[in-house]
Amino acid sequence: MYACICHGVQDHEVRDCIRAGARTEEAIGDACEAGTGCGNCLDRITDMIEHHFASEPVAVASG
């Protein structure tokens, strides 16, 4: 599925950018141009970023 129609960026490409360290819409745009056209995909990109980090394990200090 396409995340960004303007630049033909697919969901998996955005997820790859997130896994590589992109943490903001701007960083995604810099990495793969998604979100830098009309802006209609920005909510989807934000959701993808939030979903990725919501599923990451949280480090808990023991002691």
Short mmCIF file of C-alpha atoms in Angstrom, two decimals:
data_model
loop_
_atom_site.label_atom_id
_atom_site.label_comp_id
_atom_site.label_asym_id
_atom_site.label_seq_id
_atom_site.Cartn_x
_atom_site.Cartn_y
_atom_site.Cartn_z
CA MET A 1 0.00 0.00 0.00
CA TYR A 2 1.17 3.52 -0.69
CA ALA A 3 1.90 5.78 2.27
CA CYS A 4 2.56 8.79 0.01
CA ILE A 5 0.92 9.01 -3.39
CA CYS A 6 2.74 12.21 -4.42
CA HIS A 7 6.14 10.53 -4.28
CA GLY A 8 5.11 6.90 -4.75
CA VAL A 9 6.44 5.87 -1.33
CA GLN A 10 5.07 2.60 -0.01
CA ASP A 11 4.35 1.71 3.62
CA HIS A 12 7.29 -0.65 3.85
CA GLU A 13 9.65 2.14 2.78
CA VAL A 14 8.37 4.40 5.57
CA ARG A 15 8.73 1.54 8.08
CA ASP A 16 12.31 0.98 6.86
CA CYS A 17 13.07 4.67 7.50
CA ILE A 18 11.57 4.42 10.99
CA ARG A 19 13.61 1.30 11.78
CA ALA A 20 16.70 3.15 10.52
CA GLY A 21 16.12 5.92 13.06
CA ALA A 22 13.62 8.42 11.60
CA ARG A 23 11.43 9.60 14.47
CA THR A 24 9.55 12.57 12.99
CA GLU A 25 7.57 13.40 9.87
CA GLU A 26 10.43 15.68 8.83
CA ALA A 27 13.00 12.90 9.20
CA ILE A 28 10.82 10.58 7.12
CA GLY A 29 10.56 13.29 4.46
CA ASP A 30 14.32 13.75 4.43
CA ALA A 31 14.89 10.01 4.15
CA CYS A 32 12.35 9.05 1.47
CA GLU A 33 10.37 12.20 0.53
CA ALA A 34 7.10 10.86 1.98
CA GLY A 35 5.03 13.71 3.37
CA THR A 36 6.78 16.44 1.41
CA GLY A 37 4.14 16.84 -1.31
CA CYS A 38 0.51 17.69 -0.63
CA GLY A 39 0.67 16.60 3.04
CA ASN A 40 -2.37 14.30 2.98
CA CYS A 41 -0.22 11.38 4.16
CA LEU A 42 1.23 13.11 7.24
CA ASP A 43 -1.40 11.65 9.60
CA ARG A 44 -0.65 8.16 8.27
CA ILE A 45 3.09 8.69 8.70
CA THR A 46 2.57 9.95 12.26
CA ASP A 47 0.44 6.89 13.03
CA MET A 48 3.15 4.61 11.64
CA ILE A 49 5.81 6.29 13.81
CA GLU A 50 3.62 6.10 16.93
CA HIS A 51 2.71 2.46 16.25
CA HIS A 52 6.36 1.52 15.85
CA PHE A 53 7.45 3.10 19.11
CA ALA A 54 4.39 1.88 21.03
CA SER A 55 5.46 -1.67 20.20
CA GLU A 56 9.08 -1.22 21.30
CA PRO A 57 9.99 -2.79 24.63
CA VAL A 58 10.57 -0.30 27.42
CA ALA A 59 13.75 -0.65 29.48
CA VAL A 60 13.04 -0.99 33.19
CA ALA A 61 15.74 -0.40 35.76
CA SER A 62 16.00 -3.06 38.42
CA GLY A 63 17.07 -2.32 41.83
#
